[in-house]
Coordinates of C-alpha atoms and ligand atoms in Angstrom, one line a residue:
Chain A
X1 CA 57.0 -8.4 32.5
X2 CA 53.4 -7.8 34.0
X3 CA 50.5 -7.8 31.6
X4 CA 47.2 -6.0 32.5
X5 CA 45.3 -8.8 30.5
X6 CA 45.5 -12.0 29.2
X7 CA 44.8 -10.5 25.5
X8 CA 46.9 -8.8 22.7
X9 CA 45.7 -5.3 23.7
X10 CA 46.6 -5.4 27.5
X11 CA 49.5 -2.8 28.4
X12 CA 52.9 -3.9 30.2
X13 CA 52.9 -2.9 33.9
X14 CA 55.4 -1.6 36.1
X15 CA 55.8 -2.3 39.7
X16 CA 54.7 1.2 40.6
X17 CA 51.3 0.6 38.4
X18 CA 51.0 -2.3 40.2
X19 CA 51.1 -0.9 43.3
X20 CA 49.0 2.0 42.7
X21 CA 46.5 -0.1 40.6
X22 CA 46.3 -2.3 44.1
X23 CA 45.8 0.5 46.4
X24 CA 43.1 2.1 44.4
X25 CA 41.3 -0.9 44.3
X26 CA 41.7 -1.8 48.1
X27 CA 40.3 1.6 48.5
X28 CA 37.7 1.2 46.7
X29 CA 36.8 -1.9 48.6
X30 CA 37.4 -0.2 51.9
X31 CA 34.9 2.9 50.9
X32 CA 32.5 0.8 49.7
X33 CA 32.2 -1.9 52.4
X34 CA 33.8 -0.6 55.2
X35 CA 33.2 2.8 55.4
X36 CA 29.6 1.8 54.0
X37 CA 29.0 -0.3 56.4
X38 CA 29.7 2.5 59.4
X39 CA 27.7 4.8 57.5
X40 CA 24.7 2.4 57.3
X41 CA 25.0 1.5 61.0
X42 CA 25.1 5.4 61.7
X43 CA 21.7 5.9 60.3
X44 CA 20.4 2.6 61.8
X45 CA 21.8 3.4 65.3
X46 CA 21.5 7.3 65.2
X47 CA 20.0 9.3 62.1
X48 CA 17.2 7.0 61.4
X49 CA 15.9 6.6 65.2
X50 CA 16.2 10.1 66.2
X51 CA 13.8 11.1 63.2
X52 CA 11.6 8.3 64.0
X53 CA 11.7 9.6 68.0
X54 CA 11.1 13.4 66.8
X55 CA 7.9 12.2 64.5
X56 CA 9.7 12.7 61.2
X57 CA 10.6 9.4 60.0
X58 CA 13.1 9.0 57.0
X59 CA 10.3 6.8 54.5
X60 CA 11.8 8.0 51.4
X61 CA 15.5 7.4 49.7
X62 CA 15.4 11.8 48.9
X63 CA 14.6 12.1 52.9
X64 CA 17.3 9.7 53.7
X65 CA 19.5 11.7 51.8
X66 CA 18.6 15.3 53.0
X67 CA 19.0 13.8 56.9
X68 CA 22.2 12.0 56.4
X69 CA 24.1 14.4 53.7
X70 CA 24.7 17.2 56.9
X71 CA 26.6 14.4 58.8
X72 CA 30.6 13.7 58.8
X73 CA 30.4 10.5 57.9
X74 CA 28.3 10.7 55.3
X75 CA 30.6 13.7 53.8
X76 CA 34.1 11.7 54.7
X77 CA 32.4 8.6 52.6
X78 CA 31.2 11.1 49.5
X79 CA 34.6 12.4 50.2
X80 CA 36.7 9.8 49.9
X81 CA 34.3 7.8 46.9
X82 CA 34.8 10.7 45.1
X83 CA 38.4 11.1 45.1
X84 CA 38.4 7.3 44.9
X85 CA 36.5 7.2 42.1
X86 CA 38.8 9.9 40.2
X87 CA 42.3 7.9 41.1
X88 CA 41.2 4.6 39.5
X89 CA 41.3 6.6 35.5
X90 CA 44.2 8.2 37.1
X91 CA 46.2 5.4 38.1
X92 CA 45.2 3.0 34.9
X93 CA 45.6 6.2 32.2
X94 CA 49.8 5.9 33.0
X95 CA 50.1 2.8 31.3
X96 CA 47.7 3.1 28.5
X97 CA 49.7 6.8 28.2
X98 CA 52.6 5.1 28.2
X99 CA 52.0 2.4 24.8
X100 CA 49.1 4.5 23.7
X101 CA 51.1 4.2 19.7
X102 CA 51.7 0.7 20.2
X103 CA 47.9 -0.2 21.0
X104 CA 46.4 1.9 18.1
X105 CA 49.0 0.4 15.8
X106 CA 47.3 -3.3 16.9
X107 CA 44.5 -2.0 16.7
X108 CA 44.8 -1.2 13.2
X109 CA 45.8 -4.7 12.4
X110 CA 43.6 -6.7 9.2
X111 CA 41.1 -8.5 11.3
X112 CA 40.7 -12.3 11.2
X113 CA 37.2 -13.3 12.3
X114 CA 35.2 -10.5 13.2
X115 CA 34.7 -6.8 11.9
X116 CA 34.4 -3.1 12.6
X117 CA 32.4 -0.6 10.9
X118 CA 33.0 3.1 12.1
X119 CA 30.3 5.7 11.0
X120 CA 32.8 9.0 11.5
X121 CA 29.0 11.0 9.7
X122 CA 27.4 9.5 13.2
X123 CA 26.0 12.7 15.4
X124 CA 27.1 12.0 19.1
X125 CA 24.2 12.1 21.7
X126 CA 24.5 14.7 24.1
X127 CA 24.4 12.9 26.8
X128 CA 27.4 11.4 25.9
X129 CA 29.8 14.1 25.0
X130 CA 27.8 16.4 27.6
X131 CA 29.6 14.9 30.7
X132 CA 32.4 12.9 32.0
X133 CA 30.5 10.0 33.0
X134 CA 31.2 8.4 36.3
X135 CA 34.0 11.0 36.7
X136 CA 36.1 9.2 33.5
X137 CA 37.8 12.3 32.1
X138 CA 37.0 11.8 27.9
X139 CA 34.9 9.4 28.6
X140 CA 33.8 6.8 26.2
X141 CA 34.8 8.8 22.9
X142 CA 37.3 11.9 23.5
X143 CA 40.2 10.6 20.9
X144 CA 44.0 11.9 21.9
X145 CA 45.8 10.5 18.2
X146 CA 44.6 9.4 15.2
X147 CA 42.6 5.8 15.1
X148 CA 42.8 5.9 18.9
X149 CA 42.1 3.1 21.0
X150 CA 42.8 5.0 24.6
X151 CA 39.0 5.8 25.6
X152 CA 38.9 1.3 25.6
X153 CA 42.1 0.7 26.7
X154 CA 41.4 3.5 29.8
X155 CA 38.0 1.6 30.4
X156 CA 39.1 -2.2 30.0
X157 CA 42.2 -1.5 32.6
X158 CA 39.9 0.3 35.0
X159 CA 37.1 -2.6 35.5
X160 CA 39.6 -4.9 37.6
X161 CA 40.3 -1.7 40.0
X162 CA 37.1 -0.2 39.7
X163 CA 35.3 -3.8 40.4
X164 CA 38.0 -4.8 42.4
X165 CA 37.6 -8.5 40.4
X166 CA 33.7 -8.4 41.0
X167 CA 33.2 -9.0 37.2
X168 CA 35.0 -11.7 36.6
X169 CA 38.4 -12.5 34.9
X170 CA 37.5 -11.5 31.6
X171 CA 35.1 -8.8 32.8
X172 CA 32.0 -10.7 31.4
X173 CA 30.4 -11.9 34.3
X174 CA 27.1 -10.5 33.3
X175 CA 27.2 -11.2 29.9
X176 CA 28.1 -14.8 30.9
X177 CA 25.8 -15.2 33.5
X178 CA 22.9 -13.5 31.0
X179 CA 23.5 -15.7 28.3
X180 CA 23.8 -18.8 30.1
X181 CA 20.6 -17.5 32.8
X182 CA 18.9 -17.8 29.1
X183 CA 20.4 -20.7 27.4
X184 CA 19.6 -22.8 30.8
X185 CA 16.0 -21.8 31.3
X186 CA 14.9 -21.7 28.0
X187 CA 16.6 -24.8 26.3
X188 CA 15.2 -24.9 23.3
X189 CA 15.8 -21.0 22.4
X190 CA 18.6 -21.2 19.9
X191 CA 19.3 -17.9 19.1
X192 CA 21.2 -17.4 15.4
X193 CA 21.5 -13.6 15.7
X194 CA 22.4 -11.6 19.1
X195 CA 22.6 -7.7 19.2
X196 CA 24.2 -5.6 22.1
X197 CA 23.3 -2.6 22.9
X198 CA 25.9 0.1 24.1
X199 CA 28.6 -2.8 24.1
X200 CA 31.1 -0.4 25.0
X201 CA 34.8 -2.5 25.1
X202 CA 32.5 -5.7 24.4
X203 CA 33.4 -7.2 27.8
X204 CA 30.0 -8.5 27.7
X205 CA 29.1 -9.4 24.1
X206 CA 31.9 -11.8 23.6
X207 CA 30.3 -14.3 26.2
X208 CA 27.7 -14.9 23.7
X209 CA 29.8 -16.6 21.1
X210 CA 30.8 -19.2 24.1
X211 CA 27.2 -20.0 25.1
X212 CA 25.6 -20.3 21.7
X213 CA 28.8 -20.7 19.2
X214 CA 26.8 -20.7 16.0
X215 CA 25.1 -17.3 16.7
X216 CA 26.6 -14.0 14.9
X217 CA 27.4 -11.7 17.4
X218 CA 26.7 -8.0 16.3
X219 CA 27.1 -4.8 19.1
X220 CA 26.9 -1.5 18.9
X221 CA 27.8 1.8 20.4
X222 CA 28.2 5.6 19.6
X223 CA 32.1 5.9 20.8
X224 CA 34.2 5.0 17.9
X225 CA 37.4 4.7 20.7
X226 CA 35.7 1.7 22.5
X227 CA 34.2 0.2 19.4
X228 CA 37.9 0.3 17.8
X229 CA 39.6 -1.7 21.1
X230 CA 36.7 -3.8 21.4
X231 CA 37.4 -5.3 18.0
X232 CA 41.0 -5.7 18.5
X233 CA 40.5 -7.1 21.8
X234 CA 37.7 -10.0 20.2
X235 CA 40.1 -10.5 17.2
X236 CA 43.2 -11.0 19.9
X237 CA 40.9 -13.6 22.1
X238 CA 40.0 -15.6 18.6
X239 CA 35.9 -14.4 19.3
X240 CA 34.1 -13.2 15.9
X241 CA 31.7 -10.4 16.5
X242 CA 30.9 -7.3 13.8
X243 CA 31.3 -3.8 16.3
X244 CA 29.4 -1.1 14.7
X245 CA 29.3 2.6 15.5
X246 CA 25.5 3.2 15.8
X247 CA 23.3 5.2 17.8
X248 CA 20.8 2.2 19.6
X249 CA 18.0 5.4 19.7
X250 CA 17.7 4.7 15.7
X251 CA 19.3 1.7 14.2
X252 CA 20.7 0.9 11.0
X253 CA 19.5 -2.4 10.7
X254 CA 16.3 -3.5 9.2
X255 CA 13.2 -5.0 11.2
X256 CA 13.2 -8.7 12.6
X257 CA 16.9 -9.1 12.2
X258 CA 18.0 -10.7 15.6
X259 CA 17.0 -13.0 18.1
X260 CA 18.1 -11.7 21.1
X261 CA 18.7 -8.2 21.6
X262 CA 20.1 -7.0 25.1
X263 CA 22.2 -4.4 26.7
X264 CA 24.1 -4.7 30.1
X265 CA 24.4 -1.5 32.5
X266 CA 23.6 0.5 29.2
X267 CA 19.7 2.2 29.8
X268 CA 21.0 3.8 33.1
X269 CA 23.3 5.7 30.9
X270 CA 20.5 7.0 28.6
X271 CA 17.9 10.3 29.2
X272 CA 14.1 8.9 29.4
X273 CA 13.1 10.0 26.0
X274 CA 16.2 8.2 24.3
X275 CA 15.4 5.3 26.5
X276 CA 11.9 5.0 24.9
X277 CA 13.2 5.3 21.4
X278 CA 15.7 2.8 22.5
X279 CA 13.1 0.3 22.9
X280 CA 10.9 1.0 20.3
X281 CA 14.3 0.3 18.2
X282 CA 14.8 -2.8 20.0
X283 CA 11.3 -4.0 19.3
X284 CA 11.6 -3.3 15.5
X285 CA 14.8 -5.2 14.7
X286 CA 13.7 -8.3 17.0
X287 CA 12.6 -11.3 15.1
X288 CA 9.1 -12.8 16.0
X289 CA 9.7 -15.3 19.1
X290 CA 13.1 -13.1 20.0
X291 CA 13.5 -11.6 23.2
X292 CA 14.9 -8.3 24.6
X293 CA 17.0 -8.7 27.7
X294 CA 18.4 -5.7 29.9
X295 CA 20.4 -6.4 32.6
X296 CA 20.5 -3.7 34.9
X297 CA 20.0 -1.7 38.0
X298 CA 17.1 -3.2 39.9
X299 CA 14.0 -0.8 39.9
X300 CA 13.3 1.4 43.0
X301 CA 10.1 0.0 44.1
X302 CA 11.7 -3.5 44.2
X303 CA 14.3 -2.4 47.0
X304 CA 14.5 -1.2 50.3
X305 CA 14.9 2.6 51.0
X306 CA 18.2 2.8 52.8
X307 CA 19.4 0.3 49.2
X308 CA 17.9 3.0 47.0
X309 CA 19.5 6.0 48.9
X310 CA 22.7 4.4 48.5
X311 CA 22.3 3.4 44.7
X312 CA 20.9 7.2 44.6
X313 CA 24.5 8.5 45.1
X314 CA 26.1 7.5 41.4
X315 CA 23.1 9.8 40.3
X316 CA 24.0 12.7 42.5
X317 CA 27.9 12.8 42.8
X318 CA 29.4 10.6 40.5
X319 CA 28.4 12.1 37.3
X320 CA 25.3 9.1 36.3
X321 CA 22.7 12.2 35.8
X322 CA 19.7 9.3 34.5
X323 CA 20.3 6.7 36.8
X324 CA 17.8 8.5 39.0
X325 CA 15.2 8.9 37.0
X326 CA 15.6 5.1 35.0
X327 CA 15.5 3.7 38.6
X328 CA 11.9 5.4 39.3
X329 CA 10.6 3.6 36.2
X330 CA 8.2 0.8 36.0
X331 CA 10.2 -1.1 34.1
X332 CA 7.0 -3.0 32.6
X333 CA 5.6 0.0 31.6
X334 CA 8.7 0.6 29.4
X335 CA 8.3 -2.2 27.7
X336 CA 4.7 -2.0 27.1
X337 CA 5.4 1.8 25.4
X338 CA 7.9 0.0 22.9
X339 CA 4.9 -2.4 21.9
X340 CA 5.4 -5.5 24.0
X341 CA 3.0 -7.2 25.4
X342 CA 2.3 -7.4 29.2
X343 CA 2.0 -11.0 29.3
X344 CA 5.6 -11.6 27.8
X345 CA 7.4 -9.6 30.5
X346 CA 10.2 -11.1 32.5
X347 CA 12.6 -10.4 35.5
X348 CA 15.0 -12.2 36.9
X349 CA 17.9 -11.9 39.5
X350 CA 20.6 -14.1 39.1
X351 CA 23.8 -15.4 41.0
X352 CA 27.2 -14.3 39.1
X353 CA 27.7 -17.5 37.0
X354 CA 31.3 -17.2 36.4
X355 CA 32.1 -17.6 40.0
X356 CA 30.0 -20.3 41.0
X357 CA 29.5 -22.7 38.1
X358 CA 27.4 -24.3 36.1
X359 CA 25.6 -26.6 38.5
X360 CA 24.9 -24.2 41.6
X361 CA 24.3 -21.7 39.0
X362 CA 21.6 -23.9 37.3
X363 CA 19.8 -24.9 40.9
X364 CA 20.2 -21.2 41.7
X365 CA 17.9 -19.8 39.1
X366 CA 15.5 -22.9 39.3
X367 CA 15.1 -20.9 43.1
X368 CA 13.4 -17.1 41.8
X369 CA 13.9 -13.8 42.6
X370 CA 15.4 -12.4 45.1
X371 CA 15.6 -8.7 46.2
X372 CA 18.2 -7.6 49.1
X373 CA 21.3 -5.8 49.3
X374 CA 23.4 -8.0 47.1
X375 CA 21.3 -7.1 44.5
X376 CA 22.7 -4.9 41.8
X377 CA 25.5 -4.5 43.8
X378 CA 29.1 -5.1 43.5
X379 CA 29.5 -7.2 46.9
X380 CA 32.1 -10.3 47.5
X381 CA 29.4 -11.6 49.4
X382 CA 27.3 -12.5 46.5
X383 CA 26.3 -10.0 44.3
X384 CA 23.0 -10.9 42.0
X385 CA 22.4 -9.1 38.9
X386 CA 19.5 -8.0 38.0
X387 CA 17.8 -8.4 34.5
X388 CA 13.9 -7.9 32.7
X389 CA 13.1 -8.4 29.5
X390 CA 10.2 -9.9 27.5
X391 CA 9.3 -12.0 24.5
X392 CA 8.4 -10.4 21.0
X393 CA 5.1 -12.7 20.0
Chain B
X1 CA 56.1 18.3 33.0
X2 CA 55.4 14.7 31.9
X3 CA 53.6 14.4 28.8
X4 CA 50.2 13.1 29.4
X5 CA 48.2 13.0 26.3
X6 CA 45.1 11.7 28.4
X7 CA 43.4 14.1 30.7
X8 CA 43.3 13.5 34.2
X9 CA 41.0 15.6 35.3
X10 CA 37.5 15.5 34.6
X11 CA 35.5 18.6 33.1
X12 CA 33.2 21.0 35.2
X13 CA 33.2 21.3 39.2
X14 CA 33.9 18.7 41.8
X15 CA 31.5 18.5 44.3
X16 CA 31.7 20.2 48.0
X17 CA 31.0 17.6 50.7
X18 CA 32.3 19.4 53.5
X19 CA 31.2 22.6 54.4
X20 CA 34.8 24.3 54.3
X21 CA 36.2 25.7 50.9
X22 CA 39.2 22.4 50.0
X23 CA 38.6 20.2 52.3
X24 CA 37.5 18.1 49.8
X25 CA 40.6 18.7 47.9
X26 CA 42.7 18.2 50.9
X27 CA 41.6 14.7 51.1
X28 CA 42.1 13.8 47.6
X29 CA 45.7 14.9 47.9
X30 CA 46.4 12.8 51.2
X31 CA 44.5 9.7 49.4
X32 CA 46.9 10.3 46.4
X33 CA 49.8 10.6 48.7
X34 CA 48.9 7.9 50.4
X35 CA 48.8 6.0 47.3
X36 CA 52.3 7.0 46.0
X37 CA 53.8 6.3 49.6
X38 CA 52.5 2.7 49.2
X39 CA 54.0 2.2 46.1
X40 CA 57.1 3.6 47.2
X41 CA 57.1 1.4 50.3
X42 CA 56.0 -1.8 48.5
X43 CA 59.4 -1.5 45.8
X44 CA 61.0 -0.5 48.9
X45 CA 60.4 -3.8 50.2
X46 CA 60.7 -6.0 46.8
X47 CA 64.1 -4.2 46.4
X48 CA 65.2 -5.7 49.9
X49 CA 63.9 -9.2 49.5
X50 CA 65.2 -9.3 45.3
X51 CA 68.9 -7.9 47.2
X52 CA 68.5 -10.4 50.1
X53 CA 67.8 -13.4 47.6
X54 CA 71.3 -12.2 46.7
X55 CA 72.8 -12.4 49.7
X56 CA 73.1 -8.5 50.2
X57 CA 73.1 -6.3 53.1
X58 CA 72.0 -2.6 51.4
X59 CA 71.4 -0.7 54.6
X60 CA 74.8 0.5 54.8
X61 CA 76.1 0.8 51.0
X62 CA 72.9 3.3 50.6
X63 CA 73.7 5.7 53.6
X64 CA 77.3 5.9 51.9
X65 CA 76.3 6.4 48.0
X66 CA 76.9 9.5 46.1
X67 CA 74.2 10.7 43.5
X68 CA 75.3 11.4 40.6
X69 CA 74.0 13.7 37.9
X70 CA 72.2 10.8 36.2
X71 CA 70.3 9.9 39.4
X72 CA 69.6 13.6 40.0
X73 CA 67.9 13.9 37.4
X74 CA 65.9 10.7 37.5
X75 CA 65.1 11.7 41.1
X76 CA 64.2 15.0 39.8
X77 CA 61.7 14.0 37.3
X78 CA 59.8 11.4 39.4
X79 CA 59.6 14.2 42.5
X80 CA 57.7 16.3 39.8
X81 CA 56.0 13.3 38.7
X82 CA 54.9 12.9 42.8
X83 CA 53.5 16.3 42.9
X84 CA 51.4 16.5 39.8
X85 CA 50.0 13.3 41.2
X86 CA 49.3 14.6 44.3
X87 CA 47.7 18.1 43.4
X88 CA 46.2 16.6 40.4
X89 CA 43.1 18.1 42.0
X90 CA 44.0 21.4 42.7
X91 CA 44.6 22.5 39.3
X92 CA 41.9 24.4 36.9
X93 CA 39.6 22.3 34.8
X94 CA 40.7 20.4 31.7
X95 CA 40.4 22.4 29.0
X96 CA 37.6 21.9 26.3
X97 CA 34.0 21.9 26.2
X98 CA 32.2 23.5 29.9
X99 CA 30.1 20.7 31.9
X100 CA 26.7 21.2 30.6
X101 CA 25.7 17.8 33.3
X102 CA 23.4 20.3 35.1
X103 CA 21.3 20.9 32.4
X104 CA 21.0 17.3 31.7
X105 CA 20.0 16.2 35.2
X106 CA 16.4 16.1 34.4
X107 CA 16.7 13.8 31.7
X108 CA 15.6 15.5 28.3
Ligands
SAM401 C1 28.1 1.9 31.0 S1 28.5 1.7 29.3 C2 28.0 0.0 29.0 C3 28.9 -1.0 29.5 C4 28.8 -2.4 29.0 N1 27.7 -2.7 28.1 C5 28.9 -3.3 30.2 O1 28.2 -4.4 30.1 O2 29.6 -3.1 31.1 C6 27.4 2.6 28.3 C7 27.9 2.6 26.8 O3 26.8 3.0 26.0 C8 27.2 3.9 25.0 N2 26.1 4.7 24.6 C9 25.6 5.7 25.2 N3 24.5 6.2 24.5 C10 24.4 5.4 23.4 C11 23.4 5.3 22.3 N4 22.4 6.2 22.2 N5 23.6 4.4 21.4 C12 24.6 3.5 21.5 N6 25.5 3.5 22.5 C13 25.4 4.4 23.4 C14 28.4 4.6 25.6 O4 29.3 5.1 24.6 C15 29.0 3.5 26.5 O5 30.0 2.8 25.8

């Protein structure tokens, strides 16, 4: 029998999901860097030099995107992402359909190492139950039985054809590469306490416990659905970490409790005024000498305007209604609102380090930062992630 | 109908690329199709090699079978199967709460 994952809570697989799981994901690829490609050479070769020749040059990503969204390819690519997009929680919600009892039964199992701590009192942020983010129908916390785990299982089964394996095997390339990026540069940082913000299946918390095994790993999110298959998935993989259903705009936990606080792909997600309390949170629960780490979209002003135009389509048609507007952000600025200094601000782009290793990994980030079109993007040319931060002193 | 406790199909409008009403649509129903017809065309050719491995010759044994009421109605149920997959699109919206994404677009 095909299993979706290596872990407990992975869901038996038929040919046929196989098959459509493969051809979802080889479309995605295709739209992505095929048909991306053709649309980039489009405006290089056509769109872009016929503005320039008429003395109305495209110097913006909203120009960009007024010029190119009247031509056919640019449609037949929004097209096609869309309905790409849509197919890959199609094609994965069979399965998970299919054991849905099974999984919440597991999931309800007496856990060994870690713990879970639902809040059912907890008022969900609009902007959560508002939309179906990134076209996931439910998304993160719609619950179809009692207990249910489906909202997780739907999301942990979609990374490998939404990513097409761009995240790694376990899906924690960026927490891996994060944690490590830290433990490498800063050796004699030894974190005891770790919080994750918006830690949705906790794809990217567990990580942690690997690179610094005698940290506590705590993460949070709003959607008890996630939160309940991301504890049944760390207790399957033998990884202790306490899940709590929190809102990361005001936190349960008291001030200077962790060392490390960070999110992954999490502030995009978040309106600007819940992004401020966000980080005033954040500051309040980090210890003295901890540090805050996002790892995230790369800011506009650091990328080119034909990069930002494309990143700019999640925020128009696929349902990511901040993306925009975090993007536009000084990202300093944030942090200097939430009461950190400007002096203790860091950034960093960094090779994935779950595909290349420790060593080039280690020489890479010795090298600094580098903005292009592998940044922030899901490329199997080399993607870098992005990340800022800064130190609480 | 299949029962499918988990939606698949996301609340409030799909956007319009093209300028003509369901073309749009159109295309997410040929993708879909195209999807299925790969699936169907990859067991296809699993089935041949698994029989081969065997040392069987199908082509002729499945020009001469006779369906019975069994296969019927396992044919039956995966050709409905086919088209809800393939007009997943076309159908109303999910049912609960309206899309209220456009009044969240500016970020309050
Ligand atoms: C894009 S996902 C994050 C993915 C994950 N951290 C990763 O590394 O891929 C965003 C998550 O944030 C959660 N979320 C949204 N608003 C939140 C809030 N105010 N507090 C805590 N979690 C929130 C959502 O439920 C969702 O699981």
């Amino acid at each position: 029998m095909n299993r979706s994952h290596d872990h407990e809570m992975a869901v038996t697989l038929t040919q046929g999901d196989r098959s459509r799981r493969a051809f979802v994901a080889t479309l995605r690829s295709h739209v992505l860097q095929r048909m991306a490609g053709e649309l980039r050479q489009h405006f290089e070769g056509t769109v872009g030099p016929e503005h320039a020749k008429s003395g109305a040059p495209l110097e913006t990503p909203e120009a960009i995107h007024e010029a190119m969204k009247v031509e056919f390819p640019f449609k037949a690519y929004s097209s096609v992402r869309t309905a790409a997009q849509e197919m890959v929680f199609d094609v994965v919600s069979d399965a998970v359909d299919r054991e849905l009892e099974m999984l919440n039964e597991k999931a309800a199992q007496p856990a060994k190492t870690g713990t879970l701590r639902l809040d059912p009192s907890l008022q969900l942020p609009k902007s959560v139950t508002g939309i179906d983010v990134h076209l996931s129908p439910g998304s993160y916390h719609v619950e179809h039985a009692e207990a249910d785990v489906s909202a997780g299982a739907v999301y942990d089964n979609s990374i490998d054809v939404f990513a097409f394996g761009q995240f790694g095997k376990q899906h924690n390339d960026i927490g891996s590469t994060l944690s490590n990026y830290l433990r490498l540069k800063f050796p004699d940082f030894t974190p005891a306490s770790i919080l994750d913000c918006g830690c949705t299946i906790g794809h990217n918390t567990l990580p942690w416990a690997e690179t610094y095994p005698d940290a506590e790993i705590t993460a949070i999110d709003v959607a008890a659905p996630v939160l309940r298959y991301a504890h049944a998935r760390a207790e399957s993989m033998g990884v202790a970490a306490h899940f709590k259903q929190m809102d990361a705009t005001s936190m349960a936990f008291g001030d200077e409790q962790f060392d490390v606080v960070f999110s992954s792909m999490f502030m995009h997600e978040l309106p600007l005024k819940h992004l401020h309390q966000y980080l005033k949170e954040a500051f309040r629960v980090l210890k003295p000498g901890g540090i805050l780490w996002q790892m995230e979209l790369p800011p506009m002003n650091a990328m080119p305007n034909y990069e930002n135009f494309c990143m700019n389509w999640d925020t128009y048609y696929n349902n990511e209604p901040y993306y925009g507007t975090f993007r536009r952000q000084d990202y300093q600025q944030l942090l200097i609102d939430a009461g950190f200094s400007a002096d203790q601000f860091v950034e960093a782009t960094m090779p994935r380090y779950t595909f290349i290793g420790e060593e080039a990994f280690g020489e890479a980030i010795e090298d600094g930062n580098t903005f292009d079109t592998l940044t922030g993007r899901m490329d199997p040319k080399g993607t870098r992630w992005y990340g800022f931060g800064a130190w609480k002193r | 109908m299949t029962t499918r406790r988990i939606p698949r199909k996301r609340r409030g409008q799909r956007h319009q690329f093209f300028d003509a009403d369901g073309v749009d649509e159109v295309l997410s129903c040929v993708l879909r199709l195209t999807s299925e017809v790969s699936a169907l065309s990859e067991r296809l050719y699993l089935t041949e090699r698994a029989l081969e491995d065997q040392g069987m010759n199908v082509a002729s044994a499945i020009e001469s079978y006779q369906l019975s009421e069994a296969d019927e109605s396992v044919l039956s149920a995966e050709r409905q199967r086919l088209i809800e997959t393939v007009l997943a699109q076309l159908g109303a919206s999910s049912e609960g709460a309206e899309s209220i994404e456009d009044d969240l677009s500016v970020g309050s």
